[in-house]
Coordinates of C-alpha atoms in Angstrom, one line a residue:
X22 CA 140.7 123.1 60.3
X23 CA 142.8 124.4 57.7
X24 CA 144.5 120.9 55.8
X25 CA 148.0 120.8 56.0
X26 CA 150.1 118.8 53.0
X27 CA 153.4 119.0 52.4
X28 CA 155.9 117.8 48.9
X29 CA 152.4 116.8 46.9
X30 CA 151.2 114.2 50.9
X31 CA 148.3 115.3 52.2
X32 CA 148.4 115.7 56.0
X33 CA 146.1 112.5 57.4
X34 CA 145.8 112.7 60.8
X35 CA 148.9 113.4 63.8
X36 CA 149.6 113.0 66.8
X37 CA 151.6 116.3 70.3
X38 CA 154.0 114.7 72.5
X39 CA 155.0 118.4 73.9
X40 CA 156.7 120.4 71.2
X41 CA 157.2 117.2 68.5
X42 CA 153.9 116.9 66.3
X43 CA 153.8 113.3 64.5
X44 CA 151.9 113.2 60.7
X45 CA 151.6 111.0 58.3
X46 CA 150.9 112.3 54.9
X47 CA 149.0 110.2 52.0
X48 CA 149.6 110.8 48.9
X49 CA 147.7 109.1 45.8
X50 CA 149.8 109.0 42.4
X51 CA 149.5 106.9 39.6
X52 CA 151.6 104.2 40.7
X53 CA 148.8 103.7 43.8
X54 CA 148.7 105.1 46.8
X55 CA 152.0 106.6 49.0
X56 CA 152.1 107.4 52.4
X57 CA 154.4 108.7 55.1
X58 CA 155.6 109.8 59.3
X59 CA 157.1 113.0 59.5
X60 CA 158.7 114.5 62.6
X61 CA 157.3 118.4 62.7
X62 CA 157.5 120.6 65.0
X63 CA 157.0 124.0 66.1
X64 CA 160.4 125.3 65.3
X65 CA 161.5 123.4 61.9
X66 CA 159.6 122.0 58.8
X67 CA 157.9 118.1 58.7
X68 CA 161.7 116.6 58.9
X69 CA 163.0 112.7 58.9
X70 CA 160.4 111.9 56.7
X71 CA 159.4 107.5 56.4
X72 CA 158.1 106.8 53.3
X73 CA 155.6 103.8 52.8
X74 CA 153.8 101.9 51.0
X75 CA 150.8 100.6 53.0
X76 CA 148.8 102.4 54.8
X77 CA 148.8 99.9 57.6
X78 CA 152.2 100.4 58.7
X79 CA 152.7 104.0 58.4
X80 CA 149.6 103.9 61.7
X81 CA 152.5 100.8 63.4
X82 CA 155.1 103.3 62.1
X83 CA 153.9 106.6 63.7
X84 CA 152.0 105.5 66.6
X85 CA 156.3 103.4 67.2
X86 CA 157.3 107.5 66.9
X87 CA 154.9 108.5 69.5
X88 CA 156.2 106.4 71.6
X89 CA 159.7 106.8 71.7
X90 CA 158.7 110.1 72.1
X91 CA 157.3 110.1 75.2
X92 CA 158.9 107.4 76.8
X93 CA 161.9 110.8 75.9
X94 CA 159.6 113.2 77.3

């Protein structure tokens, strides 16, 4: 599978709910590792980024976002 990236962040994980996808991006910089969760769907690019500095917080945010979408689905 092709590795995806956006704005310098490598997409490491994703969850699909219907046509929505939620992802975690990781960016290793000289200042440390930063994380972001984004939403992505077939009709747009990555959007609504939540930027975090701790991987566990990014994992929790990804699951929270996907869980909210699942309740709407």
